[in-house]
PDB file of C-alpha atoms and ligand atoms in Angstrom:
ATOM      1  CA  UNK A   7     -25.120  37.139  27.611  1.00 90.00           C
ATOM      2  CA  UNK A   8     -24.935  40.636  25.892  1.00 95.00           C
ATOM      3  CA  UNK A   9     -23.164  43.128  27.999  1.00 96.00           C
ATOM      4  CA  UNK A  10     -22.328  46.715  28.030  1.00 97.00           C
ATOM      5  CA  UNK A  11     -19.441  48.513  30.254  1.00 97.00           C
ATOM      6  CA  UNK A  12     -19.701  51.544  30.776  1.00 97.00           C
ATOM      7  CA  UNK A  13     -18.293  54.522  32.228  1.00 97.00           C
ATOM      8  CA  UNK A  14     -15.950  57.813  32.276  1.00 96.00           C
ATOM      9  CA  UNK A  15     -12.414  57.249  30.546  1.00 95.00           C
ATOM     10  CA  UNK A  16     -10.466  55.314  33.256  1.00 92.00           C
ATOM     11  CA  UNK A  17     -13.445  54.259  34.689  1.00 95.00           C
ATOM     12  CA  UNK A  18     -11.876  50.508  33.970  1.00 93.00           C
ATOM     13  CA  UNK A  19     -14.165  49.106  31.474  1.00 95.00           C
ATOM     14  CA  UNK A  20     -11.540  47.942  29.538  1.00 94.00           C
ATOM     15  CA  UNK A  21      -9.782  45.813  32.491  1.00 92.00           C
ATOM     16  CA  UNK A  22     -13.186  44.983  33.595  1.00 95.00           C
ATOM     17  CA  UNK A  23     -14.658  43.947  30.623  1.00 96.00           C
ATOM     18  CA  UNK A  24     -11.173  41.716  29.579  1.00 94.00           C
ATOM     19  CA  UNK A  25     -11.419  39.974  33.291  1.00 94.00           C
ATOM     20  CA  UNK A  26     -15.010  39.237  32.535  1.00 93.00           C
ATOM     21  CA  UNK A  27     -14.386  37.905  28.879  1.00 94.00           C
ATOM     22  CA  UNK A  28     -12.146  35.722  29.929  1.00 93.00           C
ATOM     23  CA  UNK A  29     -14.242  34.477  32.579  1.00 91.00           C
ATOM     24  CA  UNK A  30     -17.678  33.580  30.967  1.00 91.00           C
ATOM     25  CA  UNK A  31     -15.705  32.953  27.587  1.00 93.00           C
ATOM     26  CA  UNK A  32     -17.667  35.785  25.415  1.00 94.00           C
ATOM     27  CA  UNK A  33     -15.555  38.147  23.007  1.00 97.00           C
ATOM     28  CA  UNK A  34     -14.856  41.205  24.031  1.00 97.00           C
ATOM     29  CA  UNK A  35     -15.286  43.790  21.771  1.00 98.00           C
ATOM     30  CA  UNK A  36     -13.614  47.365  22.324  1.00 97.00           C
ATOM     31  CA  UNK A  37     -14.025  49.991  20.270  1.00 98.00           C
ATOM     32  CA  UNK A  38     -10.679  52.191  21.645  1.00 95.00           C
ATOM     33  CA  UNK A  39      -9.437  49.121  21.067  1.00 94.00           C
ATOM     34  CA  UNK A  40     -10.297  48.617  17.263  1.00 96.00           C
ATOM     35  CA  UNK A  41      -9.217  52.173  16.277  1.00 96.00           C
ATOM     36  CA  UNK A  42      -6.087  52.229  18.120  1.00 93.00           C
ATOM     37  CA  UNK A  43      -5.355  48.563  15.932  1.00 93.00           C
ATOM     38  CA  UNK A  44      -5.862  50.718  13.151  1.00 95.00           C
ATOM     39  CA  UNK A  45      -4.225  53.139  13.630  1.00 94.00           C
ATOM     40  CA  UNK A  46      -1.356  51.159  14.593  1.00 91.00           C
ATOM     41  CA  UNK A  47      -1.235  48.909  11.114  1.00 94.00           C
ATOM     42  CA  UNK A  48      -2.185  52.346   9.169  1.00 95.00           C
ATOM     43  CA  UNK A  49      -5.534  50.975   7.505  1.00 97.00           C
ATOM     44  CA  UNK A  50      -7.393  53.768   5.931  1.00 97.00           C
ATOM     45  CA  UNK A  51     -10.065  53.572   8.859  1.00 97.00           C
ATOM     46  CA  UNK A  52      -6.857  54.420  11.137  1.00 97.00           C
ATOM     47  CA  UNK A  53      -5.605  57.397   9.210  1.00 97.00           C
ATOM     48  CA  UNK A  54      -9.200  58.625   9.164  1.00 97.00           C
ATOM     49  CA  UNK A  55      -9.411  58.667  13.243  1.00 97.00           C
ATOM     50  CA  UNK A  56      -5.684  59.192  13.971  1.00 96.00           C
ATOM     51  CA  UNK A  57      -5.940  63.184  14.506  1.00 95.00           C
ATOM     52  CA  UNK A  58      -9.908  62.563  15.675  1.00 96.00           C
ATOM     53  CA  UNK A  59      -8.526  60.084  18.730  1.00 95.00           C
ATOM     54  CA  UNK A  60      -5.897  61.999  19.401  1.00 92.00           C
ATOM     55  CA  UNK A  61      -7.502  65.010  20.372  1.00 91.00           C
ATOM     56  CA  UNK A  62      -9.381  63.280  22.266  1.00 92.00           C
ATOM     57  CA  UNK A  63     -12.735  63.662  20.867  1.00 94.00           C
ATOM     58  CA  UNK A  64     -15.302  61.188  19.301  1.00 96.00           C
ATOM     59  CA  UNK A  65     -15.168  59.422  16.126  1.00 97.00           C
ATOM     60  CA  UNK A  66     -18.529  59.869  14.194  1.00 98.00           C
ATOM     61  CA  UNK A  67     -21.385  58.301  15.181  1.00 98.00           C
ATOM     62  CA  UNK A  68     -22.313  56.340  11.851  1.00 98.00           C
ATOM     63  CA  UNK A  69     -18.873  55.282  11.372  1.00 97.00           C
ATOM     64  CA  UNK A  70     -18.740  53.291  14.872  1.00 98.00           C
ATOM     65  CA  UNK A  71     -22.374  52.154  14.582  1.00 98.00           C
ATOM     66  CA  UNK A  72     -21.026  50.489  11.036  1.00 96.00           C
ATOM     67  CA  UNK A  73     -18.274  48.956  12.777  1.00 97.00           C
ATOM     68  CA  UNK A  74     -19.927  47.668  15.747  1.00 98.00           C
ATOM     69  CA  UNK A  75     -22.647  46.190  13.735  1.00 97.00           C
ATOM     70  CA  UNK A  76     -20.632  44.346  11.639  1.00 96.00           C
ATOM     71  CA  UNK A  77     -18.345  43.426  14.194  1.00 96.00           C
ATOM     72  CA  UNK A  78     -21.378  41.563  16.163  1.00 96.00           C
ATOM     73  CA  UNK A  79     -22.188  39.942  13.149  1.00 95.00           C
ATOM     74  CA  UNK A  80     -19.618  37.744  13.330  1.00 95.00           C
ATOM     75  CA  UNK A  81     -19.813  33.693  14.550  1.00 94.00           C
ATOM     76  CA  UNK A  82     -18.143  34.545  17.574  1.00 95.00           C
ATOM     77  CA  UNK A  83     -20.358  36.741  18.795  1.00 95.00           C
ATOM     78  CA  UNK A  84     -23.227  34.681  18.829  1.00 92.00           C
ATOM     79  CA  UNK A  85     -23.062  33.243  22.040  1.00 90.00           C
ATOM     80  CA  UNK A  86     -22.785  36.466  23.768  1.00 94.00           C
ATOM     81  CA  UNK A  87     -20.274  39.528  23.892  1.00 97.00           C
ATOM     82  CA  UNK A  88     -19.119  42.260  26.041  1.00 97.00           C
ATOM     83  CA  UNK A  89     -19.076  46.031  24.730  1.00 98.00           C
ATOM     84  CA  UNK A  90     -16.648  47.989  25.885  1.00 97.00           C
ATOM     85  CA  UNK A  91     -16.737  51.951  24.806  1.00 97.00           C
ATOM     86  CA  UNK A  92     -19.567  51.503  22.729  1.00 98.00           C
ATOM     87  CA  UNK A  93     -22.747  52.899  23.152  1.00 98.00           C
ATOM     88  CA  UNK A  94     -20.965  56.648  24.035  1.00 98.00           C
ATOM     89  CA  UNK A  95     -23.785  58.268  22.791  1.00 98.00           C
ATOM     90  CA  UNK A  96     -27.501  58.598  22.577  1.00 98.00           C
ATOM     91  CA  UNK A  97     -27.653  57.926  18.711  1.00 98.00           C
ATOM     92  CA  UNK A  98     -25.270  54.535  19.272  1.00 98.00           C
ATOM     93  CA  UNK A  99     -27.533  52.958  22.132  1.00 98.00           C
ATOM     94  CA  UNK A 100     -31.038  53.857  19.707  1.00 98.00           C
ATOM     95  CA  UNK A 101     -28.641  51.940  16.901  1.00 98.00           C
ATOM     96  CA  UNK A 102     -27.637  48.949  18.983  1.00 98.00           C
ATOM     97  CA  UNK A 103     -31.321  48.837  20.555  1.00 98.00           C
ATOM     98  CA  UNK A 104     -32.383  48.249  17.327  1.00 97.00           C
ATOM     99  CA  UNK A 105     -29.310  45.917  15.858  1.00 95.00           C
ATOM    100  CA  UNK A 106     -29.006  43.824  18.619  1.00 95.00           C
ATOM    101  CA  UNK A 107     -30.263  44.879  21.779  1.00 96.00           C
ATOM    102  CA  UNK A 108     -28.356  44.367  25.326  1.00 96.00           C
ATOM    103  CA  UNK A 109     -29.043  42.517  27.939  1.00 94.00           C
ATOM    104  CA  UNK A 110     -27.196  44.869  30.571  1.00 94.00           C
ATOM    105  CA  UNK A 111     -25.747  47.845  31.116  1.00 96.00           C
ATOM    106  CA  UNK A 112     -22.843  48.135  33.344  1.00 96.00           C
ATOM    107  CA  UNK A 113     -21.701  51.679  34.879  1.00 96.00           C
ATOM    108  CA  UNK A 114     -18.695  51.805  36.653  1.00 97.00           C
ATOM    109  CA  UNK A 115     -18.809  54.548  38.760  1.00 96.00           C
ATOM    110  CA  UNK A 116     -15.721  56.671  39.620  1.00 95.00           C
ATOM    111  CA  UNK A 117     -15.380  60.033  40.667  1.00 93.00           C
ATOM    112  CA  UNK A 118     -13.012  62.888  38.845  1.00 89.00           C
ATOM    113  CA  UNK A 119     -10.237  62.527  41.117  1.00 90.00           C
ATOM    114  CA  UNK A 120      -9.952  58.900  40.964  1.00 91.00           C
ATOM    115  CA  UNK A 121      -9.961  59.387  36.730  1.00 92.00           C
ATOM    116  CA  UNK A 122      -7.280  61.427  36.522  1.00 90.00           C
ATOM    117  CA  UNK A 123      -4.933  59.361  38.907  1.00 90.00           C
ATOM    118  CA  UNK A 124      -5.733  56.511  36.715  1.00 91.00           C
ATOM    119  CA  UNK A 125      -5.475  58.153  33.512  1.00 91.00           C
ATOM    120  CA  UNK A 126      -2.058  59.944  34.045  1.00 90.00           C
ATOM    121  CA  UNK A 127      -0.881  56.373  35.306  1.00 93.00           C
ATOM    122  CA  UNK A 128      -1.919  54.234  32.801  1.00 92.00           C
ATOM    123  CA  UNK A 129       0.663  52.453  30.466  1.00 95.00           C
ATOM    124  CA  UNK A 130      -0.415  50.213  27.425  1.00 94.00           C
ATOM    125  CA  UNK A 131       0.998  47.387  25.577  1.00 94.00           C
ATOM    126  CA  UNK A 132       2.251  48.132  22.352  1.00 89.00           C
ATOM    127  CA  UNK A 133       1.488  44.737  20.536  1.00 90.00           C
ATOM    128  CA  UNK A 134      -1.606  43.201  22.571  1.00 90.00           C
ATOM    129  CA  UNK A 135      -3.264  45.923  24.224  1.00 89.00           C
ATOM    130  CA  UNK A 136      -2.507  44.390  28.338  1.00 92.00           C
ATOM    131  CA  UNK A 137      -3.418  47.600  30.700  1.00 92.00           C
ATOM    132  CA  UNK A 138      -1.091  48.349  33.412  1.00 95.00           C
ATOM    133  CA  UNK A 139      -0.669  51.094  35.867  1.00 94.00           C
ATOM    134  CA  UNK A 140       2.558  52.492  37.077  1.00 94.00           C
ATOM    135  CA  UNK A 141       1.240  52.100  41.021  1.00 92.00           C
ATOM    136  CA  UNK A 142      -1.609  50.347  40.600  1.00 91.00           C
ATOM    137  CA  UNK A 143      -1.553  47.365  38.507  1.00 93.00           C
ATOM    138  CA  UNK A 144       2.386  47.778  37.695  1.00 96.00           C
ATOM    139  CA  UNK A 145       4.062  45.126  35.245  1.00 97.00           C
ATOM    140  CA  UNK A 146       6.720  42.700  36.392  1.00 97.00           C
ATOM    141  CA  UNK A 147       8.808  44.503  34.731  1.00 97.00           C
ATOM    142  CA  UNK A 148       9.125  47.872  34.218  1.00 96.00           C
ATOM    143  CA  UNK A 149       8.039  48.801  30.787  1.00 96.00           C
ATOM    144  CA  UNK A 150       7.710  45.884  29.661  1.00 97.00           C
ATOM    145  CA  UNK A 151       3.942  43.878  28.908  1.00 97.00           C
ATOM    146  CA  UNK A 152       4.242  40.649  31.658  1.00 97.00           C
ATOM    147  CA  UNK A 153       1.550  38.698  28.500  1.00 96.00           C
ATOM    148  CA  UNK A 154       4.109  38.911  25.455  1.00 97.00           C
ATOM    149  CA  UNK A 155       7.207  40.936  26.536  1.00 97.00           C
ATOM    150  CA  UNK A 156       7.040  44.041  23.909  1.00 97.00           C
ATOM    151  CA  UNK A 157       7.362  47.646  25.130  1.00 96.00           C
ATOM    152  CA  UNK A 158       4.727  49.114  26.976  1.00 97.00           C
ATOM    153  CA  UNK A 159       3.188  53.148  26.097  1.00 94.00           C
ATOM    154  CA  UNK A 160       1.479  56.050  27.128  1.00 94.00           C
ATOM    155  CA  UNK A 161      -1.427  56.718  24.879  1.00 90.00           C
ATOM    156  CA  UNK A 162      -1.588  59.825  22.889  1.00 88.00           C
ATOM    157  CA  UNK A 163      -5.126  60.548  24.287  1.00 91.00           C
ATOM    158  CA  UNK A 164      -4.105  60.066  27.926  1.00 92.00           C
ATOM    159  CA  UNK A 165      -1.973  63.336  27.716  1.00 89.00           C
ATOM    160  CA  UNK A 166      -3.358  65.962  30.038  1.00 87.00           C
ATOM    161  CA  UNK A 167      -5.644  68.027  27.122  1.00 88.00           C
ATOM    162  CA  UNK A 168      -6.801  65.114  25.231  1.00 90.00           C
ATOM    163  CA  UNK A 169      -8.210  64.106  29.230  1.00 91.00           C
ATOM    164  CA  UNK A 170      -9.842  66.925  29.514  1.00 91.00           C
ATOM    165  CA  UNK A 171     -11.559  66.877  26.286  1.00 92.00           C
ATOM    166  CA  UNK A 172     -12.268  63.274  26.830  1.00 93.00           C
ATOM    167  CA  UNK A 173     -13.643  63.979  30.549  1.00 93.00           C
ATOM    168  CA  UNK A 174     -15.965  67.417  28.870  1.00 94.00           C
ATOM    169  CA  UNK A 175     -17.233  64.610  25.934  1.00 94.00           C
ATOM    170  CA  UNK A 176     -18.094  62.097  28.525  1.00 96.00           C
ATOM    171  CA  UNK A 177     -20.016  64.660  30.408  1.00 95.00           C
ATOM    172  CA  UNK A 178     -22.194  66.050  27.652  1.00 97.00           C
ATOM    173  CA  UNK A 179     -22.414  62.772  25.300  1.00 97.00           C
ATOM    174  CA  UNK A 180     -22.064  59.637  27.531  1.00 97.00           C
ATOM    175  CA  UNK A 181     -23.825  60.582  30.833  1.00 97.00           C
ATOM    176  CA  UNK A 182     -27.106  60.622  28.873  1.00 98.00           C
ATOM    177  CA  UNK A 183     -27.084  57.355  28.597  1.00 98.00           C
ATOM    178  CA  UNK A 184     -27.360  56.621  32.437  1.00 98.00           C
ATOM    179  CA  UNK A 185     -30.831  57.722  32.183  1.00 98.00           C
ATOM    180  CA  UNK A 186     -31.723  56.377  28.576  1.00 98.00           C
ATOM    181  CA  UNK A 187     -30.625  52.511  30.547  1.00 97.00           C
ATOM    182  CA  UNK A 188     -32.098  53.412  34.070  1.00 97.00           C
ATOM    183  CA  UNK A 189     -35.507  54.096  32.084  1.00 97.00           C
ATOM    184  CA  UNK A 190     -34.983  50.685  30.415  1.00 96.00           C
ATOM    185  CA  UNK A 191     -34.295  48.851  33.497  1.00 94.00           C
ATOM    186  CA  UNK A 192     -31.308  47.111  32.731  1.00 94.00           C
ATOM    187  CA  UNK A 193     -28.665  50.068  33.941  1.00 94.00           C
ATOM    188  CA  UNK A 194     -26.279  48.309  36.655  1.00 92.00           C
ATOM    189  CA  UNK A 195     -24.054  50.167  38.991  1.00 94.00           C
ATOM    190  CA  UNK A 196     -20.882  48.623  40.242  1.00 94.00           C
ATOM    191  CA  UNK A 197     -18.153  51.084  42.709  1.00 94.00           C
ATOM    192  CA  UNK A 198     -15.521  51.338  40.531  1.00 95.00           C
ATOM    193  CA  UNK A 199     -13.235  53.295  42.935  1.00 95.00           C
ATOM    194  CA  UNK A 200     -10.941  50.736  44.607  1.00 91.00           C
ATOM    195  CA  UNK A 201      -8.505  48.505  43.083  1.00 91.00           C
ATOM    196  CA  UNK A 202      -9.587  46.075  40.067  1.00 92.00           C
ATOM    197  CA  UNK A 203      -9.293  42.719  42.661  1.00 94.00           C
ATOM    198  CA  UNK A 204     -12.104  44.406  44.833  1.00 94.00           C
ATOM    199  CA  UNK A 205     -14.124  46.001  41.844  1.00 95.00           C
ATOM    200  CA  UNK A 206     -14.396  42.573  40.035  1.00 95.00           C
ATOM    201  CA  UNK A 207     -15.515  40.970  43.132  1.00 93.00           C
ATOM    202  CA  UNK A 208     -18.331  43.045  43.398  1.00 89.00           C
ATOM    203  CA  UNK A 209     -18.998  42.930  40.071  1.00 91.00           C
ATOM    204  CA  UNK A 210     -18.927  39.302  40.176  1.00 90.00           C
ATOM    205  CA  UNK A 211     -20.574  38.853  42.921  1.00 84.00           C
ATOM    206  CA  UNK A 212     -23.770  41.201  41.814  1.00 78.00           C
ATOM    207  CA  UNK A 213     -23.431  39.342  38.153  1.00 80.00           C
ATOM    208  CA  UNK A 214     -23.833  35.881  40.093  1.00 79.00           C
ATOM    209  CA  UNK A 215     -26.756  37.147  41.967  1.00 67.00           C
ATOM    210  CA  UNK A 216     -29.237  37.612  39.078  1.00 64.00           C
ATOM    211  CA  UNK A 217     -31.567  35.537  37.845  1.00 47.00           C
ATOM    212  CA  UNK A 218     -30.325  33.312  34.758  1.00 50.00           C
ATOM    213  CA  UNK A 219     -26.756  34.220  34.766  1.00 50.00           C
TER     214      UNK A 219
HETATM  215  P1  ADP B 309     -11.569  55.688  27.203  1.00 93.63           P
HETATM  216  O1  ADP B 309     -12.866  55.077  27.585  1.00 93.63           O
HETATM  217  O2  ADP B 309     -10.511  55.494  28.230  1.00 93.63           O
HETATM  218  O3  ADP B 309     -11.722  57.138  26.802  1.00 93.63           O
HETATM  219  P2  ADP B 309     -11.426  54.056  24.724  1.00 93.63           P
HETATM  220  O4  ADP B 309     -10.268  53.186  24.473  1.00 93.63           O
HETATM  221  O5  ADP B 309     -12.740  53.434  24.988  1.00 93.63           O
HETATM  222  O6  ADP B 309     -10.962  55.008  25.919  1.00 93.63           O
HETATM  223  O7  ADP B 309     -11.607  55.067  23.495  1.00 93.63           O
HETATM  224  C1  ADP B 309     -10.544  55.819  22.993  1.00 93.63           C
HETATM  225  C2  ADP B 309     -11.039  56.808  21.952  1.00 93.63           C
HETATM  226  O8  ADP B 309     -11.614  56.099  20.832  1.00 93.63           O
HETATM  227  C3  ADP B 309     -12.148  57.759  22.406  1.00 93.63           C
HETATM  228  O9  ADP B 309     -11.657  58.906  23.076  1.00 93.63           O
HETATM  229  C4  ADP B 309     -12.809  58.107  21.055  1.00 93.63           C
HETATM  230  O10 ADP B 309     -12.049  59.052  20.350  1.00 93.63           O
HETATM  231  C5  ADP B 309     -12.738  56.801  20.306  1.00 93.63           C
HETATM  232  N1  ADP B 309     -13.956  55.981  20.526  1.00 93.63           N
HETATM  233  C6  ADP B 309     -14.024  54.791  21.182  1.00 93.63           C
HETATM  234  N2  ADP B 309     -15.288  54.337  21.228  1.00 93.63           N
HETATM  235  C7  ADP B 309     -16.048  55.255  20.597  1.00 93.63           C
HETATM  236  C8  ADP B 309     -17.440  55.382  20.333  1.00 93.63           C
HETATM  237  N3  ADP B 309     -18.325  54.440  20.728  1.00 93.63           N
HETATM  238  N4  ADP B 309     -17.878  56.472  19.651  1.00 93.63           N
HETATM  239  C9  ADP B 309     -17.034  57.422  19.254  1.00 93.63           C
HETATM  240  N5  ADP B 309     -15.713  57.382  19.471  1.00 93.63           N
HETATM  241  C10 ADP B 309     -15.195  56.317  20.137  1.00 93.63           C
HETATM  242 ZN1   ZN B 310       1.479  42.626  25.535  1.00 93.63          ZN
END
């Protein structure tokens, strides 16, 4: 199974897309994810999207498409994988058409308000990258990741302007691609408004529903 989550920042792809990697045992494979390892353990592909992330805009479309196309070329991936922040733009989904086409397109729909609440809410794991919310989805303890105990953080790009920019990017770049997968025929919608329990039982629920899967 070849899967892509999509949707606005704080739409909850990533939660999403870790619930449903663990659950039909298929990597998942974020792209957020990948840079902000990078940038962590200062490779040179972190200092060259540090200031880039940051501001909140987009890393360059040829060097994601490298990345994700030799990230899928790995033995783990060949059972399946779930894509999480990647394709974000027309240019990406034409490259992954061609390099390895999905087999669905999931968009998690959320509206502005619900984004921001999320967004400004949102604290990260330092080490393993566990997503927590301080109302929402809060930790056992406060601060602290409940998966491997190191500090939890409020990404750079969360900060009120880096949202903004990221909400204005997702608007003009990403929302194309609702149409480019409707047209296609494999675009999904799943509400992605209440709580992650009741999104991922819809999710699951319309996931067990279709043919093969
Ligand atoms: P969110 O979906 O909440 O904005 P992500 O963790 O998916 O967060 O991405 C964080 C940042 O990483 C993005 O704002 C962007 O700068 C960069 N990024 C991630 N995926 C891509 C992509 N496919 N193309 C370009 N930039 C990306
Ligand atoms: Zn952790």
């Amino acid at each position: 199974m070849k899967l892509v989550f999509f949707g606005a920042p704080g739409a909850g792809k990533g939660t999403m897309a870790a619930r449903a990697s663990a659950d039909f045992s298929i990597p998942h494979i974020s792209t957020g994810d990948i840079f902000r390892n990078a940038m962590r353990a200062g490779t040179d592909l972190g200092k060259k999207v540090k200031s880039i992330i940051e501001a909140g805009d987009l890393v360059s479309d040829e060097l994601t498409i490298s990345l994700v196309k030799d990230r899928l070329k790995n033995e783990d991936c060949q059972k399946g994988w779930i894509l999480d922040g990647f394709p974000r733009t027309i240019p990406q989904a034409e490259a992954l058409a061609l390099f390895c086409p999905p087999d669905l397109v999931i968009d998690l729909e959320v509206d502005d308000e619900t984004v921001l609440k999320r967004l400004s809410g949102r604290r990260m794991c330092k080490v393993c990258g566990q997503i927590y919310h301080i109302t929402n989805m809060p930790p056992k303890k406060e601060g602290i990741c409940d998966k491997c105990g190191s500090p939890l953080y409020i990404r750079d790009d969360d900060k009120e302007e880096a949202v903004l920019v990221r909400l204005e990017n997702y608007r003009n770049q990403s929302l194309p691609l609702v149409e480019y997968y409707k047209n296609r025929k494999i675009l999904f919608a799943v509400d992605s408004r209440g709580n992650a329990d009741l999104v991922w039982d819809g999710l699951k629920k319309a996931l067990s529903g279709m043919k093969g899967w």
